Each structure stands twice: as structure tokens, then as C-alpha cells.
Amino acid sequence: MEFPIEIRKPVKIDVLVMGGGATGQLAAAYLKMRFPNLKVAVVEGPHKNRPIVGESLVEATVDFLLELGFGAYLVEKHYPKYGLTYYFKTDIDDPADRTYIVDEIPTAPPILSFQINRFTFDREVRQRNLENGVELIDGTVAGVEINGCEGLHAVTVQNTAGEKHTLNARWLVDATGRNRVLAKLLQLGATVKEQKNVFWFRLMNFNPEILSRIRALKKQQRAYVPYFATHHFFGKGNWIWYIPMRSPENLPLVSIGITYRKDVYPHGEVQTMEQFLECVGREHPVLVELVRSGTVVDTNFYGSYMYECRQRYSADRWYIIGDAGDTVDPLYSVGLALSSLQIRQIAAIIQRELNGCDTDEFTKDLDAVISAFQRGVTRDTTRLYECMGDAFQCHLRVHLAVTKLFHLALPLVLNDYLWDPLGAKLINWFSSLKILEADSMKFQELIREVARNPKNRAIHNFIKVQSGASMNTAYYEHCREEDIPASLSRLHFSLARLRLALLAKLGWRGVISFSQQWALWKDVFRGLLLVPFHGTKLRKNWLVRWVFRSRSPRAPQKSRTAGNPCPKRDKS
């Protein structure tokens, strides 16, 4: 139901989502599905042409959309996605050299993923919300008062005629994107030193055959059609995406964009098509040829778009999701994935409160979890720009990211750890942001040291970035919780083997690199530590439960009841 606010009377809304983009509409859709008896509304904001990006979905996003019932729609209306394909150019300084080490996924992916047309997808989500009873409010947020009248949040909304109206909400979700309503109001923004620009466009009526006019060093692929992947071309301080999409008219359509880190990109600004063609032509002339063969539909640009948020969730029932809190680098297509994780976390907090449980500690735990996931991948990717033009270093660091994603992050997501009370504590203990960043930077030091020797950079020394081992194929046959300890063990043993192989390339310097030797033994120890838990559901293991129960503050006995062992929220 759509409500022009000028005809609405003051009303209490259970869940109010600020922002009518994809993230806001998906949040409303999920919360309405989970809590059909709650009144869920979206303040859509001004109806204008927003820059839309994020056509490449990953497994975590699709898992979320399947839960929402979008499975058949995705299959019928959008292209399948056969993973990420990476193009590492061996001589990035020579435009005439079209030799690329092309790394594709080894076989058809065991978990569904798609490349979507965001224009048609966003319209579909909004239409379903209308049909499912989500209230869509035509107006713009003009003011917010946290915990105003009767402990409710007061949101002032202004319509196109300039008239203002106040809405009261029990739970408030900020999905206003780059407007960042709550982050600005509560002064939660944090600056990021390493800034990036992104320029992108959609192209029609082009010749996709041009993409194959390179000397590709890769294995022959028969398991799927390689074109239907998200293609990544790496260059100095930048990378370029190429995402095939399905248009409503079934005409050839593709999204192309360049993201570059301003302090390390050597070719100047890219804010127009002319600048794109000139700068990209210095490294990847094949892409310039492809663009010139088609018709540009639209162009978009974000400048210096990186920022962070110090807090995303509060026990005072306000939540900041997506770009309203933190921006992410699009390299691994995790934008909508992280938003979908946040939406599920918010639903878990609301459910816990509806059950009469205290949510203070749980909210802090979930905030720490999503911070580790978001900042871990974004900061690691930001550092990657320093060596994107170095094919050897870049491929090893992408290999590490792939290994961690499929051994650690995705198994935990598919088994609901990120919105489970004990699961969140396990993640914060085992994979905190501090641990993730320290381990990542230590490995990067080793890779830089090995890359200094030109002999180590020979093509025969390149490894498969995306292999059955690095993508943890064995786990995804069943995706069971009891297989997570074995998955984590394989992760650490895999890291140990790679570290040992790199140390061997250093010769005697590797022997006396005591910090790296210590990191090697830590990998081995962590892997061995998990062996006794193989075949065990960690959240049900008596030892794990005892350890984390002893670390948690005990609730007073009077706040616990039979059948509801969680502490009650203090309503005073």
C-alpha cells in the first residue's frame, strides 16, 4: 500500500525503514516476512534516478533472496553467474601485449549465483512489498529524534508539497545510503585515508566476441559458458569489471566500470567516457575496442566514496545498514551480501526482544561481527590496490581472499552463525577484526618479499587462484554445520602450506625469518586445535558452551524462566 503522507494521520509504526533503494526495500521485505503481524513501512525518499551499481550477486546474497522467495524469478529473468574470472596481465606496461593469465572457477558452482539487471530487480522487490502489505511512504526524511515520545523514535517526513508529518517507530532502520541520516545525526562517521573513485556505465549493441581477442593462459573449460561470469581486469592501482546482464528486451547488455585508488593510480582522473577510453587503453586496449563497438546507455561517477561508521546497531532499537554506514569496495561483489547479513541480524535482534530477552550484549556482539566482516574484506582490498599492476603479487593475495571466503565466511553464513548468540561470540573470538587484519598483513609482507626476486615471478610459478581446494569444494556437497571445524582446519593447513612454499623461495632468508616462521606454526596450531572438533556442531559442543557461558555475565535468577533461558530486557 502506498501512502501519500499528506492524507495520513499520526500513526505508530513498528518497524520504519528510511530509504527506498534496494537495501531498504529488501530490509522491509524480509522483516515483513519474518514478522507478519508487525507494521513495516518504508520512507522511500525522492523519486529520482539514483546511480545503480551492484549487478553481480554472490552466494550469501542469493541464499538470502531464496529465503525471500525470489528463486524462480532470478532463474527466469536474470543470467546465471559462473563465479569471478580474473585477468592478470603479465606485462601491464605494454598495451600491445595481450597476454593474460585468466583464472576461472574450476567447475560449475555448487551454490547458485546470478548477474542481475538492477533496474528490473529493484522494481520487482518494490512491487512485491506493495503486494505483501509493506507501507510505502512517499516523502523525504527531514528530521529524526531518537527515543522521543514514549521511548519511540520520531521521524519527520516531508512530501513533495513541503508538508511535514511525524511518524513514530519502535524500531528504526537507516538504509538512506550515501545520505547517511543516522550516522550524521549521531556523529558516527569515520574518515578513510585511502580514497577511491569509481566510474561505470551500461553498454548495449556491442560485440561480445571482442572479449576473446586476447592470448589467454588458462585451462580449457567445458563445465559452463565462461562468458557468463563477472570479469575482473587488474591494472596499476585499479581494476575493471565487466558484467553481462539480461535486458527486458533480451538485447545484449553489459555493465562496465573502473574503480581506482586515487593515491596509487598513475593515469589521472576517470570521470567521463573519453577519459575512460584513454586511460583504460593504456593497459587493456581490448576493452576499449569492445566499448567502441557498442552504444553507451548511461554513465555514473562516485568520487572519494569511501567512509566508515563507528557503530551500526544500538540496543536503543536503531540500526544502520548498507552504505548508510560503511562503503565497501565492489571487487568481490559483497555490497548486497553484507546488507543481507545485516538484515538477518536485525531480524534476530527484534525476535530476541519480542521473546522478552535482553538484547544489549547480543546487539554489541552482532555489531562486532559485521564490523569484522565488512572492514576485514574492505581494508584488505584497499591494500591490494598497491600491487594490482603486479600480476604475481595480486594473484596470490586474491587467492588468499578466495580461500578465506569459502572456508571461513560462507560456511558460517550458511549455518546462521552471524545472527546466533553463541555463533557471534565464536566468530568474535576466532576471527575478530584485529586477528584478521594482523594475519592478512603478515602474509602480504611475505608475498612482497618473495616478489622482489624476478625469478619467482615467472609464469610457471603462478598458482591456481580458484581451485577445488581454495574454493573448499568438499564442504559444499552438504553445507553441514558439523563440517565447519574440518573446513576451518583445512583453511589453516592450506595457509601453512602456502606460507611454507613461499618461505622456501626465500632460501636461507626464509629460514631466519622468525616472524614468518612463528606465523607458520600458528597456522598449524590453529588447524590442529580444531581437529578434535571435527564432526561436531560447535554451538552444541559442551566445552564451547561452557567456555562462553563462563565468559558471559550471569543474569539474575529472577530474570530467567523455564523454557526461556535468556535474560529479560530491563524495561525500566
PDB file of C-alpha atoms in Angstrom, residues 261-462:
ATOM      1  CA  ARG A 261      42.636   4.239  -5.626  1.00  0.00           C
ATOM      2  CA  LYS A 262      43.441   7.886  -6.080  1.00  0.00           C
ATOM      3  CA  ASP A 263      46.859   7.883  -4.420  1.00  0.00           C
ATOM      4  CA  VAL A 264      48.301   4.997  -6.478  1.00  0.00           C
ATOM      5  CA  TYR A 265      46.516   5.225  -9.856  1.00  0.00           C
ATOM      6  CA  PRO A 266      49.001   6.730 -12.360  1.00  0.00           C
ATOM      7  CA  HIS A 267      46.763   7.654 -15.292  1.00  0.00           C
ATOM      8  CA  GLY A 268      44.742  10.603 -13.980  1.00  0.00           C
ATOM      9  CA  GLU A 269      41.036  11.135 -13.366  1.00  0.00           C
ATOM     10  CA  VAL A 270      38.345   8.964 -14.950  1.00  0.00           C
ATOM     11  CA  GLN A 271      35.004  10.780 -14.831  1.00  0.00           C
ATOM     12  CA  THR A 272      33.901  10.703 -18.477  1.00  0.00           C
ATOM     13  CA  MET A 273      33.746   8.179 -21.311  1.00  0.00           C
ATOM     14  CA  GLU A 274      36.601   9.960 -23.086  1.00  0.00           C
ATOM     15  CA  GLN A 275      38.810   9.674 -20.007  1.00  0.00           C
ATOM     16  CA  PHE A 276      37.806   6.040 -19.550  1.00  0.00           C
ATOM     17  CA  LEU A 277      38.783   5.116 -23.104  1.00  0.00           C
ATOM     18  CA  GLU A 278      42.078   6.996 -22.894  1.00  0.00           C
ATOM     19  CA  CYS A 279      43.176   5.622 -19.510  1.00  0.00           C
ATOM     20  CA  VAL A 280      41.983   2.055 -19.969  1.00  0.00           C
ATOM     21  CA  GLY A 281      43.557   1.933 -23.411  1.00  0.00           C
ATOM     22  CA  ARG A 282      46.990   2.273 -21.807  1.00  0.00           C
ATOM     23  CA  GLU A 283      46.569  -1.113 -20.130  1.00  0.00           C
ATOM     24  CA  HIS A 284      43.655  -3.035 -21.695  1.00  0.00           C
ATOM     25  CA  PRO A 285      43.025  -1.934 -25.309  1.00  0.00           C
ATOM     26  CA  VAL A 286      40.774  -4.954 -25.854  1.00  0.00           C
ATOM     27  CA  LEU A 287      38.198  -3.357 -23.536  1.00  0.00           C
ATOM     28  CA  VAL A 288      38.392  -0.082 -25.456  1.00  0.00           C
ATOM     29  CA  GLU A 289      37.676  -1.970 -28.694  1.00  0.00           C
ATOM     30  CA  LEU A 290      34.681  -3.655 -27.110  1.00  0.00           C
ATOM     31  CA  VAL A 291      33.247  -0.383 -25.781  1.00  0.00           C
ATOM     32  CA  ARG A 292      33.659   1.314 -29.158  1.00  0.00           C
ATOM     33  CA  SER A 293      31.637  -1.475 -30.760  1.00  0.00           C
ATOM     34  CA  GLY A 294      28.507  -0.639 -28.737  1.00  0.00           C
ATOM     35  CA  THR A 295      26.205   2.120 -27.538  1.00  0.00           C
ATOM     36  CA  VAL A 296      26.587   3.695 -24.101  1.00  0.00           C
ATOM     37  CA  VAL A 297      23.271   3.737 -22.220  1.00  0.00           C
ATOM     38  CA  ASP A 298      24.265   5.776 -19.148  1.00  0.00           C
ATOM     39  CA  THR A 299      27.307   6.938 -17.193  1.00  0.00           C
ATOM     40  CA  ASN A 300      27.811   7.299 -13.442  1.00  0.00           C
ATOM     41  CA  PHE A 301      30.572   8.517 -11.136  1.00  0.00           C
ATOM     42  CA  TYR A 302      31.307   8.479  -7.413  1.00  0.00           C
ATOM     43  CA  GLY A 303      34.329  10.413  -6.187  1.00  0.00           C
ATOM     44  CA  SER A 304      36.173   9.771  -2.908  1.00  0.00           C
ATOM     45  CA  TYR A 305      33.368   7.443  -1.869  1.00  0.00           C
ATOM     46  CA  MET A 306      34.998   5.520   0.999  1.00  0.00           C
ATOM     47  CA  TYR A 307      33.853   6.056   4.613  1.00  0.00           C
ATOM     48  CA  GLU A 308      33.227   4.017   7.762  1.00  0.00           C
ATOM     49  CA  CYS A 309      30.784   4.068  10.655  1.00  0.00           C
ATOM     50  CA  ARG A 310      31.843   3.581  14.276  1.00  0.00           C
ATOM     51  CA  GLN A 311      28.600   1.859  15.276  1.00  0.00           C
ATOM     52  CA  ARG A 312      25.851   0.218  13.246  1.00  0.00           C
ATOM     53  CA  TYR A 313      23.469  -1.226  15.858  1.00  0.00           C
ATOM     54  CA  SER A 314      22.155   0.026  19.184  1.00  0.00           C
ATOM     55  CA  ALA A 315      20.149  -1.621  21.940  1.00  0.00           C
ATOM     56  CA  ASP A 316      18.053   1.557  21.716  1.00  0.00           C
ATOM     57  CA  ARG A 317      16.493  -0.069  18.623  1.00  0.00           C
ATOM     58  CA  TRP A 318      18.149   1.855  15.807  1.00  0.00           C
ATOM     59  CA  TYR A 319      20.208   0.221  13.074  1.00  0.00           C
ATOM     60  CA  ILE A 320      22.344   1.440  10.182  1.00  0.00           C
ATOM     61  CA  ILE A 321      22.713  -0.820   7.142  1.00  0.00           C
ATOM     62  CA  GLY A 322      24.460  -0.796   3.789  1.00  0.00           C
ATOM     63  CA  ASP A 323      26.022   2.407   2.504  1.00  0.00           C
ATOM     64  CA  ALA A 324      24.246   4.385   5.211  1.00  0.00           C
ATOM     65  CA  GLY A 325      27.001   3.082   7.487  1.00  0.00           C
ATOM     66  CA  ASP A 326      30.042   1.777   5.646  1.00  0.00           C
ATOM     67  CA  THR A 327      31.017   1.715   1.991  1.00  0.00           C
ATOM     68  CA  VAL A 328      32.606  -1.394   0.543  1.00  0.00           C
ATOM     69  CA  ASP A 329      34.898  -1.992  -2.359  1.00  0.00           C
ATOM     70  CA  PRO A 330      32.977  -3.764  -5.155  1.00  0.00           C
ATOM     71  CA  LEU A 331      35.861  -6.097  -6.097  1.00  0.00           C
ATOM     72  CA  TYR A 332      34.309  -9.218  -4.529  1.00  0.00           C
ATOM     73  CA  SER A 333      30.676  -8.102  -5.048  1.00  0.00           C
ATOM     74  CA  VAL A 334      29.929  -8.080  -1.310  1.00  0.00           C
ATOM     75  CA  GLY A 335      27.790  -4.933  -1.078  1.00  0.00           C
ATOM     76  CA  LEU A 336      24.331  -6.527  -1.141  1.00  0.00           C
ATOM     77  CA  ALA A 337      25.743  -9.596   0.607  1.00  0.00           C
ATOM     78  CA  LEU A 338      26.769  -7.574   3.652  1.00  0.00           C
ATOM     79  CA  SER A 339      23.423  -5.769   3.642  1.00  0.00           C
ATOM     80  CA  SER A 340      21.587  -9.102   3.588  1.00  0.00           C
ATOM     81  CA  LEU A 341      23.626 -10.274   6.584  1.00  0.00           C
ATOM     82  CA  GLN A 342      22.744  -7.089   8.435  1.00  0.00           C
ATOM     83  CA  ILE A 343      19.043  -7.505   7.683  1.00  0.00           C
ATOM     84  CA  ARG A 344      19.095 -11.016   9.120  1.00  0.00           C
ATOM     85  CA  GLN A 345      20.961  -9.762  12.179  1.00  0.00           C
ATOM     86  CA  ILE A 346      18.381  -7.036  12.783  1.00  0.00           C
ATOM     87  CA  ALA A 347      15.598  -9.622  12.484  1.00  0.00           C
ATOM     88  CA  ALA A 348      17.376 -11.764  15.092  1.00  0.00           C
ATOM     89  CA  ILE A 349      17.615  -8.800  17.485  1.00  0.00           C
ATOM     90  CA  ILE A 350      13.926  -7.970  17.034  1.00  0.00           C
ATOM     91  CA  GLN A 351      12.958 -11.608  17.551  1.00  0.00           C
ATOM     92  CA  ARG A 352      15.033 -11.784  20.712  1.00  0.00           C
ATOM     93  CA  GLU A 353      13.332  -8.685  22.079  1.00  0.00           C
ATOM     94  CA  LEU A 354       9.877 -10.000  21.175  1.00  0.00           C
ATOM     95  CA  ASN A 355      10.794 -13.149  23.121  1.00  0.00           C
ATOM     96  CA  GLY A 356      11.339 -10.961  26.168  1.00  0.00           C
ATOM     97  CA  CYS A 357      15.116 -11.305  26.186  1.00  0.00           C
ATOM     98  CA  ASP A 358      17.716  -8.671  26.900  1.00  0.00           C
ATOM     99  CA  THR A 359      19.376  -7.517  23.679  1.00  0.00           C
ATOM    100  CA  ASP A 360      22.217  -5.283  24.906  1.00  0.00           C
ATOM    101  CA  GLU A 361      25.059  -7.801  24.746  1.00  0.00           C
ATOM    102  CA  PHE A 362      23.649  -9.556  21.687  1.00  0.00           C
ATOM    103  CA  THR A 363      23.453  -6.254  19.802  1.00  0.00           C
ATOM    104  CA  LYS A 364      27.085  -5.426  20.624  1.00  0.00           C
ATOM    105  CA  ASP A 365      28.215  -8.895  19.562  1.00  0.00           C
ATOM    106  CA  LEU A 366      26.455  -8.620  16.197  1.00  0.00           C
ATOM    107  CA  ASP A 367      27.861  -5.134  15.631  1.00  0.00           C
ATOM    108  CA  ALA A 368      31.376  -6.509  16.219  1.00  0.00           C
ATOM    109  CA  VAL A 369      30.752  -9.433  13.849  1.00  0.00           C
ATOM    110  CA  ILE A 370      29.539  -7.341  10.924  1.00  0.00           C
ATOM    111  CA  SER A 371      32.349  -4.844  11.525  1.00  0.00           C
ATOM    112  CA  ALA A 372      34.935  -7.637  11.267  1.00  0.00           C
ATOM    113  CA  PHE A 373      33.415  -8.976   8.059  1.00  0.00           C
ATOM    114  CA  GLN A 374      32.930  -5.586   6.409  1.00  0.00           C
ATOM    115  CA  ARG A 375      36.192  -3.949   7.393  1.00  0.00           C
ATOM    116  CA  GLY A 376      38.216  -7.129   7.042  1.00  0.00           C
ATOM    117  CA  VAL A 377      37.379  -7.509   3.349  1.00  0.00           C
ATOM    118  CA  THR A 378      37.304  -3.768   2.552  1.00  0.00           C
ATOM    119  CA  ARG A 379      40.628  -2.857   4.154  1.00  0.00           C
ATOM    120  CA  ASP A 380      42.309  -5.925   2.702  1.00  0.00           C
ATOM    121  CA  THR A 381      41.037  -4.965  -0.747  1.00  0.00           C
ATOM    122  CA  THR A 382      42.190  -1.370  -0.261  1.00  0.00           C
ATOM    123  CA  ARG A 383      45.745  -2.611   0.358  1.00  0.00           C
ATOM    124  CA  LEU A 384      45.503  -4.798  -2.742  1.00  0.00           C
ATOM    125  CA  TYR A 385      45.433  -1.695  -4.984  1.00  0.00           C
ATOM    126  CA  GLU A 386      49.105  -1.153  -4.175  1.00  0.00           C
ATOM    127  CA  CYS A 387      50.029  -4.267  -6.177  1.00  0.00           C
ATOM    128  CA  MET A 388      47.149  -4.734  -8.648  1.00  0.00           C
ATOM    129  CA  GLY A 389      49.517  -3.995 -11.521  1.00  0.00           C
ATOM    130  CA  ASP A 390      51.876  -6.728 -10.299  1.00  0.00           C
ATOM    131  CA  ALA A 391      50.286  -9.940 -11.556  1.00  0.00           C
ATOM    132  CA  PHE A 392      52.330 -12.213  -9.281  1.00  0.00           C
ATOM    133  CA  GLN A 393      51.577 -10.426  -6.021  1.00  0.00           C
ATOM    134  CA  CYS A 394      47.990  -9.699  -6.978  1.00  0.00           C
ATOM    135  CA  HIS A 395      47.106 -13.303  -7.847  1.00  0.00           C
ATOM    136  CA  LEU A 396      48.494 -14.637  -4.560  1.00  0.00           C
ATOM    137  CA  ARG A 397      46.597 -12.098  -2.493  1.00  0.00           C
ATOM    138  CA  VAL A 398      43.340 -12.768  -4.343  1.00  0.00           C
ATOM    139  CA  HIS A 399      43.964 -16.494  -3.778  1.00  0.00           C
ATOM    140  CA  LEU A 400      44.181 -15.845  -0.034  1.00  0.00           C
ATOM    141  CA  ALA A 401      40.920 -13.891  -0.082  1.00  0.00           C
ATOM    142  CA  VAL A 402      39.151 -16.659  -2.011  1.00  0.00           C
ATOM    143  CA  THR A 403      40.458 -19.308   0.397  1.00  0.00           C
ATOM    144  CA  LYS A 404      39.242 -17.419   3.464  1.00  0.00           C
ATOM    145  CA  LEU A 405      35.858 -16.640   1.919  1.00  0.00           C
ATOM    146  CA  PHE A 406      34.981 -20.232   1.047  1.00  0.00           C
ATOM    147  CA  HIS A 407      36.499 -21.895   4.132  1.00  0.00           C
ATOM    148  CA  LEU A 408      35.508 -19.403   6.815  1.00  0.00           C
ATOM    149  CA  ALA A 409      32.956 -16.739   5.867  1.00  0.00           C
ATOM    150  CA  LEU A 410      30.481 -18.601   3.658  1.00  0.00           C
ATOM    151  CA  PRO A 411      30.140 -21.755   5.822  1.00  0.00           C
ATOM    152  CA  LEU A 412      29.386 -19.558   8.846  1.00  0.00           C
ATOM    153  CA  VAL A 413      26.799 -17.559   6.880  1.00  0.00           C
ATOM    154  CA  LEU A 414      25.044 -20.635   5.501  1.00  0.00           C
ATOM    155  CA  ASN A 415      24.711 -22.030   9.025  1.00  0.00           C
ATOM    156  CA  ASP A 416      23.358 -18.825  10.593  1.00  0.00           C
ATOM    157  CA  TYR A 417      26.349 -18.126  12.859  1.00  0.00           C
ATOM    158  CA  LEU A 418      26.321 -14.386  12.187  1.00  0.00           C
ATOM    159  CA  TRP A 419      22.936 -13.852  13.836  1.00  0.00           C
ATOM    160  CA  ASP A 420      23.134 -16.509  16.551  1.00  0.00           C
ATOM    161  CA  PRO A 421      24.128 -15.521  20.142  1.00  0.00           C
ATOM    162  CA  LEU A 422      26.767 -18.231  20.581  1.00  0.00           C
ATOM    163  CA  GLY A 423      27.759 -18.164  16.919  1.00  0.00           C
ATOM    164  CA  ALA A 424      28.522 -14.442  17.136  1.00  0.00           C
ATOM    165  CA  LYS A 425      30.691 -14.959  20.204  1.00  0.00           C
ATOM    166  CA  LEU A 426      32.611 -17.737  18.467  1.00  0.00           C
ATOM    167  CA  ILE A 427      33.299 -15.513  15.471  1.00  0.00           C
ATOM    168  CA  ASN A 428      34.419 -12.598  17.623  1.00  0.00           C
ATOM    169  CA  TRP A 429      36.822 -14.896  19.465  1.00  0.00           C
ATOM    170  CA  PHE A 430      38.137 -16.865  16.498  1.00  0.00           C
ATOM    171  CA  SER A 431      38.043 -14.256  13.720  1.00  0.00           C
ATOM    172  CA  SER A 432      37.983 -10.787  15.219  1.00  0.00           C
ATOM    173  CA  LEU A 433      38.907  -7.811  13.033  1.00  0.00           C
ATOM    174  CA  LYS A 434      42.230  -7.491  14.848  1.00  0.00           C
ATOM    175  CA  ILE A 435      43.138 -11.117  14.145  1.00  0.00           C
ATOM    176  CA  LEU A 436      42.005 -10.969  10.507  1.00  0.00           C
ATOM    177  CA  GLU A 437      43.994  -7.812   9.755  1.00  0.00           C
ATOM    178  CA  ALA A 438      47.150  -8.977  11.535  1.00  0.00           C
ATOM    179  CA  ASP A 439      47.162 -12.332   9.731  1.00  0.00           C
ATOM    180  CA  SER A 440      46.460 -10.703   6.376  1.00  0.00           C
ATOM    181  CA  MET A 441      49.226  -8.104   6.654  1.00  0.00           C
ATOM    182  CA  LYS A 442      51.780 -10.696   7.788  1.00  0.00           C
ATOM    183  CA  PHE A 443      51.095 -12.783   4.682  1.00  0.00           C
ATOM    184  CA  GLN A 444      51.306  -9.691   2.473  1.00  0.00           C
ATOM    185  CA  GLU A 445      54.784  -8.944   3.852  1.00  0.00           C
ATOM    186  CA  LEU A 446      55.910 -12.410   2.811  1.00  0.00           C
ATOM    187  CA  ILE A 447      54.431 -12.110  -0.682  1.00  0.00           C
ATOM    188  CA  ARG A 448      56.173  -8.755  -1.224  1.00  0.00           C
ATOM    189  CA  GLU A 449      59.490 -10.258  -0.143  1.00  0.00           C
ATOM    190  CA  VAL A 450      59.148 -13.231  -2.498  1.00  0.00           C
ATOM    191  CA  ALA A 451      58.106 -10.966  -5.407  1.00  0.00           C
ATOM    192  CA  ARG A 452      61.374  -8.998  -5.188  1.00  0.00           C
ATOM    193  CA  ASN A 453      63.174 -11.860  -6.937  1.00  0.00           C
ATOM    194  CA  PRO A 454      62.340 -11.711 -10.688  1.00  0.00           C
ATOM    195  CA  LYS A 455      62.788 -15.487 -10.982  1.00  0.00           C
ATOM    196  CA  ASN A 456      59.883 -16.063  -8.624  1.00  0.00           C
ATOM    197  CA  ARG A 457      57.579 -14.054 -10.887  1.00  0.00           C
ATOM    198  CA  ALA A 458      57.890 -16.420 -13.853  1.00  0.00           C
ATOM    199  CA  ILE A 459      54.570 -17.648 -15.208  1.00  0.00           C
ATOM    200  CA  HIS A 460      55.222 -21.253 -14.131  1.00  0.00           C
ATOM    201  CA  ASN A 461      55.314 -20.030 -10.503  1.00  0.00           C
ATOM    202  CA  PHE A 462      51.705 -18.807 -10.632  1.00  0.00           C
TER     203      PHE A 462
END
